[in-house]
C-alpha cells in the first residue's frame, strides 16, 4: 500500500512543556486513520506539525515522502484540511468563501461543490457572520471535499453538526476512501471513528500508546459475557481469564480475556449452557480502559 503520511518519533516542546513526547504512525492510500485521545493529549499539535504550521523539535514527519516543514508549499497543493472551528470572513457569503477556498487550492469541481452544498443543506447566499457553528463547519467541509486531494486531514470536523449532517459527512468520507484517498480523522465522536476508521491511533500525554485495527485492539481487551447454565454457574468464577464475576440465580456476567476463551468455553460446556452471549468491547470501552489506568 502506498504510504502517504509517515510520522516517526515526533517530539515538540512549548517552553519546558513536552506536548509531543513520542508520536509515530503511518497513513496509507485508501485508509482512514482514527486519531483519538483525551483533551490536551497532542492531537492538534501533531496535526499542526503535519501542516507545517509549527516545527518539531525531533523526529520525522513526511507527507508524500516529503518533509512537512521544508516542502510544505508543495504538500499543501495535494491536501485538504478542516479544523474543529472553521474561521470565516464574516462579510462574505458562505458560497463566496467556498469558492475562495477552492481557488486557493488551485481549483475544484463546481458540480461536486453544488452537490455538497445540497447534501449538507447549506444556504450559500447567507453572510458568514450570520452562520451558526455547525454552518461554519459545513463551509469548511464542502470546500475541503470539493477539491481533489490525495490526503484529507480532519481535526474534530463534525463538532457542532447535528447527527443527520454527521451521517452525511461519514458517507462522503467513505466515498473518498473508496477513491483511494488517505484520511487522518481526529475525533471525540468514537462511534464516528468506529464506523470509518481502518486503524486507530490512541495518543495520551504526547505519546502514542496504541495503534492497530479495531479487531486487533479488541483482541487485547475483554469481552463481556452473559451466560446461563443448568449446573452451578458459580464455578465459572474461578476459571482462568474470568474477571468481575457477578451472579444472579443461574445467570452470570463477567468480563473475559480473549486469550482464555477456550478454557472458559470448555468449563461452560461442562455445566450445560442454556444461554451464552459475548459482546466485544466498543471503541468507547477500549478508550476508557486506556484512560482509567
Ligand atoms: N502554542 C502552544 N503553547 C503552549 N502550549 C501549547 C500550545 N499548543 C498546545 N499546547 C499544549 O500542548 C498540549 C497538547 O495540546 P493539543 O491541542 O495538541 O491537544 P489535543 O489532543 O488536540 O486536545 P483537544 O482534544 O482538547 O483538542 C496541551 O497541554 C496544550 O495546552
Tab-separated table of C-alpha atoms and ligand atoms in Angstrom:
chain	number	residue	atom	x	y	z
A	1	UNK	CA	0.000	0.000	0.000
A	2	UNK	CA	1.204	3.490	-0.785
A	3	UNK	CA	2.439	5.350	2.270
A	4	UNK	CA	1.039	8.878	2.334
A	5	UNK	CA	1.886	10.069	5.868
A	6	UNK	CA	4.806	8.867	7.949
A	7	UNK	CA	5.410	10.185	11.424
A	8	UNK	CA	8.251	8.710	13.428
A	9	UNK	CA	9.342	9.629	16.967
A	10	UNK	CA	7.822	13.112	16.772
A	11	UNK	CA	8.619	15.456	19.677
A	12	UNK	CA	7.528	19.020	20.379
A	13	UNK	CA	8.075	21.263	23.400
A	14	UNK	CA	6.299	24.512	24.219
A	15	UNK	CA	8.773	26.160	26.620
A	16	UNK	CA	9.503	23.426	29.134
A	17	UNK	CA	6.250	21.559	28.472
A	18	UNK	CA	6.571	18.473	26.294
A	19	UNK	CA	3.379	18.459	24.227
A	20	UNK	CA	4.625	15.606	21.994
A	21	UNK	CA	6.963	13.023	23.515
A	22	UNK	CA	6.845	10.162	21.038
A	23	UNK	CA	4.361	10.106	18.187
A	24	UNK	CA	4.674	7.550	15.393
A	25	UNK	CA	2.109	6.314	12.872
A	26	UNK	CA	1.528	5.980	9.156
A	27	UNK	CA	-1.447	6.638	6.892
A	28	UNK	CA	-1.677	4.723	3.625
A	29	UNK	CA	-3.662	5.497	0.490
A	30	UNK	CA	-7.265	4.272	0.755
A	31	UNK	CA	-7.099	4.200	4.536
A	32	UNK	CA	-8.887	6.135	7.290
A	33	UNK	CA	-6.844	6.528	10.464
A	34	UNK	CA	-8.806	7.485	13.564
A	35	UNK	CA	-6.649	9.686	15.780
A	36	UNK	CA	-8.091	9.704	19.284
A	37	UNK	CA	-7.092	10.805	22.753
A	38	UNK	CA	-8.354	12.947	25.623
A	39	UNK	CA	-8.211	16.755	25.730
A	40	UNK	CA	-4.660	18.043	25.622
A	41	UNK	CA	-3.168	14.705	24.501
A	42	UNK	CA	-1.414	16.274	21.498
A	43	UNK	CA	-3.718	15.555	18.548
A	44	UNK	CA	-3.929	19.125	17.245
A	45	UNK	CA	-0.212	19.706	17.880
A	46	UNK	CA	0.563	16.639	15.747
A	47	UNK	CA	-1.781	17.883	13.019
A	48	UNK	CA	-0.334	21.427	13.116
A	49	UNK	CA	3.122	19.884	12.738
A	50	UNK	CA	1.945	17.873	9.734
A	51	UNK	CA	0.503	21.042	8.198
A	52	UNK	CA	3.860	22.806	8.618
A	53	UNK	CA	2.294	25.423	10.939
A	54	UNK	CA	4.719	24.580	13.745
A	55	UNK	CA	8.118	22.936	13.530
A	56	UNK	CA	9.033	19.826	15.501
A	57	UNK	CA	11.972	19.515	17.891
A	58	UNK	CA	12.803	15.942	16.920
A	59	UNK	CA	11.582	13.038	14.818
A	60	UNK	CA	10.479	12.572	11.264
A	61	UNK	CA	7.265	13.831	9.635
A	62	UNK	CA	6.677	13.213	5.961
A	63	UNK	CA	3.730	13.533	3.609
A	64	UNK	CA	4.024	12.090	0.081
A	65	UNK	CA	7.626	11.256	1.050
A	66	UNK	CA	8.425	14.963	1.534
A	67	UNK	CA	9.381	16.783	4.728
A	68	UNK	CA	6.344	18.602	6.165
A	69	UNK	CA	8.367	21.663	7.218
A	70	UNK	CA	10.682	22.168	4.251
A	71	UNK	CA	8.284	21.150	1.497
A	72	UNK	CA	5.015	22.429	2.973
A	73	UNK	CA	4.018	24.574	-0.033
A	74	UNK	CA	4.287	21.637	-2.384
A	75	UNK	CA	2.491	19.304	0.038
A	76	UNK	CA	-0.396	21.734	0.555
A	77	UNK	CA	-1.386	21.580	-3.106
A	78	UNK	CA	-2.421	17.956	-2.551
A	79	UNK	CA	-4.073	18.076	0.890
A	80	UNK	CA	-7.397	19.255	2.300
A	81	UNK	CA	-7.689	20.264	5.937
A	82	UNK	CA	-10.723	21.018	8.092
A	83	UNK	CA	-10.173	22.236	11.676
A	84	UNK	CA	-12.669	21.866	14.511
A	85	UNK	CA	-13.537	25.531	14.405
A	86	UNK	CA	-13.579	26.857	10.856
A	87	UNK	CA	-12.831	30.620	10.844
A	88	UNK	CA	-14.532	32.590	8.071
A	89	UNK	CA	-14.549	36.124	6.653
A	90	UNK	CA	-17.777	37.483	8.150
A	91	UNK	CA	-18.717	39.880	5.337
A	92	UNK	CA	-18.520	37.246	2.593
A	93	UNK	CA	-21.265	34.712	1.907
A	94	UNK	CA	-20.726	31.014	2.515
A	95	UNK	CA	-20.751	30.390	-1.234
A	96	UNK	CA	-18.116	33.064	-1.868
A	97	UNK	CA	-15.898	31.616	0.860
A	98	UNK	CA	-16.222	28.086	-0.512
A	99	UNK	CA	-15.182	29.399	-3.948
A	100	UNK	CA	-12.280	31.284	-2.417
A	101	UNK	CA	-11.043	28.192	-0.567
A	102	UNK	CA	-11.341	26.158	-3.769
A	103	UNK	CA	-9.443	28.821	-5.745
A	104	UNK	CA	-6.682	28.990	-3.130
A	105	UNK	CA	-6.284	25.259	-3.531
A	106	UNK	CA	-5.832	25.655	-7.278
A	107	UNK	CA	-9.372	24.821	-8.409
A	108	UNK	CA	-12.042	22.245	-7.728
A	109	UNK	CA	-15.078	20.552	-9.141
A	110	UNK	CA	-18.026	23.008	-9.394
A	111	UNK	CA	-20.650	20.294	-9.808
A	112	UNK	CA	-19.260	18.491	-6.769
A	113	UNK	CA	-19.423	21.784	-4.854
A	114	UNK	CA	-23.084	22.255	-5.789
A	115	UNK	CA	-23.854	18.650	-4.913
A	116	UNK	CA	-22.195	19.038	-1.491
A	117	UNK	CA	-23.992	22.337	-0.776
A	118	UNK	CA	-27.277	20.451	-1.309
A	119	UNK	CA	-26.144	17.390	0.668
A	120	UNK	CA	-25.105	19.488	3.652
A	121	UNK	CA	-28.216	21.699	3.294
A	122	UNK	CA	-26.200	24.917	3.423
A	123	UNK	CA	-27.665	28.253	2.377
A	124	UNK	CA	-24.652	29.620	0.439
A	125	UNK	CA	-26.175	33.092	-0.002
A	126	UNK	CA	-26.038	33.965	3.686
A	127	UNK	CA	-23.220	36.141	5.048
A	128	UNK	CA	-20.787	34.115	7.132
A	129	UNK	CA	-21.237	36.327	10.202
A	130	UNK	CA	-24.806	35.028	10.385
A	131	UNK	CA	-23.767	31.370	10.346
A	132	UNK	CA	-24.045	29.085	13.353
A	133	UNK	CA	-21.051	26.984	14.425
A	134	UNK	CA	-22.457	23.985	12.524
A	135	UNK	CA	-22.904	26.037	9.344
A	136	UNK	CA	-19.336	27.325	9.563
A	137	UNK	CA	-18.159	23.693	9.769
A	138	UNK	CA	-20.247	22.882	6.700
A	139	UNK	CA	-18.470	25.633	4.721
A	140	UNK	CA	-15.085	24.124	5.627
A	141	UNK	CA	-16.211	20.596	4.837
A	142	UNK	CA	-17.805	21.488	1.490
A	143	UNK	CA	-14.676	23.375	0.397
A	144	UNK	CA	-12.368	20.543	1.502
A	145	UNK	CA	-14.449	17.836	-0.160
A	146	UNK	CA	-14.944	19.781	-3.424
A	147	UNK	CA	-11.260	19.661	-4.271
A	148	UNK	CA	-9.465	16.546	-5.375
A	149	UNK	CA	-6.783	15.962	-2.754
A	150	UNK	CA	-4.675	12.900	-2.025
A	151	UNK	CA	-4.790	13.421	1.750
A	152	UNK	CA	-7.656	14.782	3.864
A	153	UNK	CA	-6.908	15.882	7.421
A	154	UNK	CA	-9.942	16.380	9.649
A	155	UNK	CA	-9.484	17.699	13.202
A	156	UNK	CA	-12.828	17.327	15.042
A	157	UNK	CA	-14.631	18.034	11.752
A	158	UNK	CA	-18.189	17.398	12.887
A	159	UNK	CA	-18.155	19.500	16.052
A	160	UNK	CA	-21.401	21.468	16.006
A	161	UNK	CA	-23.059	19.333	13.299
A	162	UNK	CA	-26.335	17.579	14.050
A	163	UNK	CA	-26.499	13.758	13.730
A	164	UNK	CA	-28.044	13.920	10.240
A	165	UNK	CA	-25.190	16.049	8.964
A	166	UNK	CA	-22.676	13.867	10.782
A	167	UNK	CA	-24.067	10.967	8.756
A	168	UNK	CA	-23.669	12.949	5.519
A	169	UNK	CA	-20.043	13.631	6.442
A	170	UNK	CA	-19.460	9.942	7.109
A	171	UNK	CA	-20.910	8.937	3.752
A	172	UNK	CA	-18.736	11.449	1.934
A	173	UNK	CA	-15.624	10.224	3.768
A	174	UNK	CA	-16.445	6.655	2.772
A	175	UNK	CA	-16.602	7.808	-0.855
A	176	UNK	CA	-13.189	9.491	-0.823
A	177	UNK	CA	-11.751	6.450	0.905
A	178	UNK	CA	-13.130	4.206	-1.836
A	179	UNK	CA	-11.499	6.565	-4.337
A	180	UNK	CA	-8.151	5.613	-2.775
A	181	UNK	CA	-7.523	8.788	-0.788
A	182	UNK	CA	-5.805	8.838	2.609
A	183	UNK	CA	-7.698	10.288	5.574
A	184	UNK	CA	-6.496	11.310	9.036
A	185	UNK	CA	-9.504	11.831	11.292
A	186	UNK	CA	-9.168	13.220	14.788
A	187	UNK	CA	-12.482	12.962	16.598
A	188	UNK	CA	-14.064	12.716	20.018
A	189	UNK	CA	-17.096	11.050	18.485
A	190	UNK	CA	-15.986	7.467	18.931
A	191	UNK	CA	-18.946	5.978	17.078
A	192	UNK	CA	-17.833	8.008	14.054
A	193	UNK	CA	-14.280	6.673	14.354
A	194	UNK	CA	-15.617	3.155	14.881
A	195	UNK	CA	-17.636	3.391	11.687
A	196	UNK	CA	-14.974	4.974	9.476
A	197	UNK	CA	-11.518	4.063	10.693
A	198	UNK	CA	-9.474	1.145	9.382
A	199	UNK	CA	-6.894	1.741	12.091
A	200	UNK	CA	-6.955	3.646	15.331
A	201	UNK	CA	-4.048	5.569	16.852
A	202	UNK	CA	-4.529	6.346	20.546
A	203	UNK	CA	-2.457	9.197	21.968
A	204	UNK	CA	-2.045	10.043	25.607
A	205	UNK	CA	0.131	12.760	27.155
A	206	UNK	CA	2.015	13.284	23.900
A	207	UNK	CA	2.747	9.603	23.361
A	208	UNK	CA	1.097	7.050	21.068
A	209	UNK	CA	0.004	4.289	23.432
A	210	UNK	CA	-1.819	2.009	20.996
A	211	UNK	CA	-2.063	1.520	17.238
A	212	UNK	CA	-3.968	-1.120	15.371
A	213	UNK	CA	-7.157	-2.143	13.653
A	214	UNK	CA	-10.247	-2.229	15.847
A	215	UNK	CA	-10.101	-6.006	15.682
A	216	UNK	CA	-6.514	-6.046	16.927
A	217	UNK	CA	-7.303	-3.639	19.745
A	218	UNK	CA	-10.372	-5.642	20.692
A	219	UNK	CA	-8.243	-8.710	20.937
A	220	UNK	CA	-6.201	-7.052	23.678
A	221	UNK	CA	-9.298	-6.258	25.676
A	222	UNK	CA	-12.004	-8.215	27.400
A	223	UNK	CA	-15.436	-9.085	26.082
A	224	UNK	CA	-18.490	-9.037	28.309
A	225	UNK	CA	-20.020	-12.486	28.707
A	226	UNK	CA	-23.503	-13.243	29.989
A	227	UNK	CA	-24.358	-16.923	30.460
A	228	UNK	CA	-26.986	-19.168	31.977
A	229	UNK	CA	-26.186	-22.798	32.839
A	230	UNK	CA	-28.024	-25.843	34.124
A	231	UNK	CA	-25.235	-26.628	36.615
A	232	UNK	CA	-23.843	-24.285	39.271
A	233	UNK	CA	-22.713	-21.207	37.326
A	234	UNK	CA	-20.625	-20.078	40.330
A	235	UNK	CA	-17.918	-22.498	39.173
A	236	UNK	CA	-17.120	-20.102	36.326
A	237	UNK	CA	-15.763	-17.554	38.833
A	238	UNK	CA	-12.503	-19.461	39.293
A	239	UNK	CA	-11.808	-20.173	35.604
A	240	UNK	CA	-8.678	-18.552	34.130
A	241	UNK	CA	-9.439	-15.316	32.287
A	242	UNK	CA	-12.721	-14.608	34.125
A	243	UNK	CA	-12.889	-11.192	35.811
A	244	UNK	CA	-15.519	-9.069	37.603
A	245	UNK	CA	-17.739	-12.100	38.106
A	246	UNK	CA	-21.354	-11.367	39.111
A	247	UNK	CA	-24.118	-13.887	39.621
A	248	UNK	CA	-27.916	-13.665	39.844
A	249	UNK	CA	-29.543	-17.092	40.221
A	250	UNK	CA	-28.099	-19.307	37.488
A	251	UNK	CA	-27.097	-16.359	35.330
A	252	UNK	CA	-23.540	-14.988	35.437
A	253	UNK	CA	-21.995	-11.884	33.903
A	254	UNK	CA	-18.251	-11.365	33.693
A	255	UNK	CA	-15.506	-9.931	31.543
A	256	UNK	CA	-13.437	-12.495	29.691
A	257	UNK	CA	-9.852	-12.339	28.443
A	258	UNK	CA	-9.846	-13.373	24.788
A	259	UNK	CA	-6.667	-15.369	25.380
A	260	UNK	CA	-8.595	-17.699	27.744
A	261	UNK	CA	-11.796	-18.041	25.759
A	262	UNK	CA	-11.118	-21.741	25.106
A	263	UNK	CA	-10.824	-22.540	28.858
A	264	UNK	CA	-13.977	-20.550	29.521
A	265	UNK	CA	-15.971	-22.358	26.827
A	266	UNK	CA	-14.861	-25.829	27.897
A	267	UNK	CA	-15.732	-25.146	31.542
A	268	UNK	CA	-19.074	-23.682	30.497
A	269	UNK	CA	-19.846	-26.758	28.354
A	270	UNK	CA	-19.418	-28.998	31.415
A	271	UNK	CA	-22.153	-27.031	33.171
A	272	UNK	CA	-24.704	-27.377	30.372
A	273	UNK	CA	-25.060	-23.996	28.659
A	274	UNK	CA	-28.585	-22.639	28.242
A	275	UNK	CA	-27.524	-19.168	27.090
A	276	UNK	CA	-24.143	-17.706	26.118
A	277	UNK	CA	-23.666	-14.155	24.887
A	278	UNK	CA	-20.320	-12.479	24.293
A	279	UNK	CA	-20.188	-8.786	23.460
A	280	UNK	CA	-16.870	-7.373	22.201
A	281	UNK	CA	-15.746	-4.048	23.655
A	282	UNK	CA	-16.801	-0.903	21.824
A	283	UNK	CA	-14.192	1.658	20.905
A	284	UNK	CA	-15.504	3.641	23.858
A	285	UNK	CA	-14.676	0.723	26.218
A	286	UNK	CA	-11.166	0.480	24.736
A	287	UNK	CA	-10.682	4.195	25.090
A	288	UNK	CA	-11.877	4.283	28.706
A	289	UNK	CA	-9.587	1.384	29.585
A	290	UNK	CA	-6.608	3.437	28.444
A	291	UNK	CA	-7.542	6.442	30.489
A	292	UNK	CA	-8.690	4.811	33.676
A	293	UNK	CA	-5.268	3.307	34.430
B	1	LIG	N1	1.091	27.105	21.304
B	1	LIG	C1	1.117	26.455	22.465
B	1	LIG	N2	1.793	26.932	23.522
B	1	LIG	C2	1.835	26.275	24.693
B	1	LIG	N3	1.208	25.090	24.923
B	1	LIG	C3	0.516	24.558	23.901
B	1	LIG	C4	0.426	25.208	22.624
B	1	LIG	N4	-0.336	24.435	21.818
B	1	LIG	C5	-0.716	23.354	22.557
B	1	LIG	N5	-0.187	23.424	23.804
B	1	LIG	C6	-0.355	22.420	24.864
B	1	LIG	O1	0.026	21.166	24.338
B	1	LIG	C7	-0.834	20.130	24.817
B	1	LIG	C8	-1.445	19.383	23.656
B	1	LIG	O2	-2.406	20.231	23.043
B	1	LIG	P1	-3.268	19.796	21.763
B	1	LIG	O3	-4.076	20.992	21.369
B	1	LIG	O4	-2.368	19.208	20.768
B	1	LIG	O5	-4.189	18.660	22.384
B	1	LIG	P2	-5.430	17.892	21.722
B	1	LIG	O6	-5.124	16.446	21.880
B	1	LIG	O7	-5.670	18.396	20.352
B	1	LIG	O8	-6.602	18.277	22.697
B	1	LIG	P3	-8.172	18.598	22.426
B	1	LIG	O9	-8.831	17.275	22.313
B	1	LIG	O10	-8.570	19.318	23.665
B	1	LIG	O11	-8.269	19.451	21.195
B	1	LIG	C9	-1.864	20.809	25.718
B	1	LIG	O12	-1.452	20.689	27.059
B	1	LIG	C10	-1.812	22.253	25.273
B	1	LIG	O13	-2.141	23.117	26.344
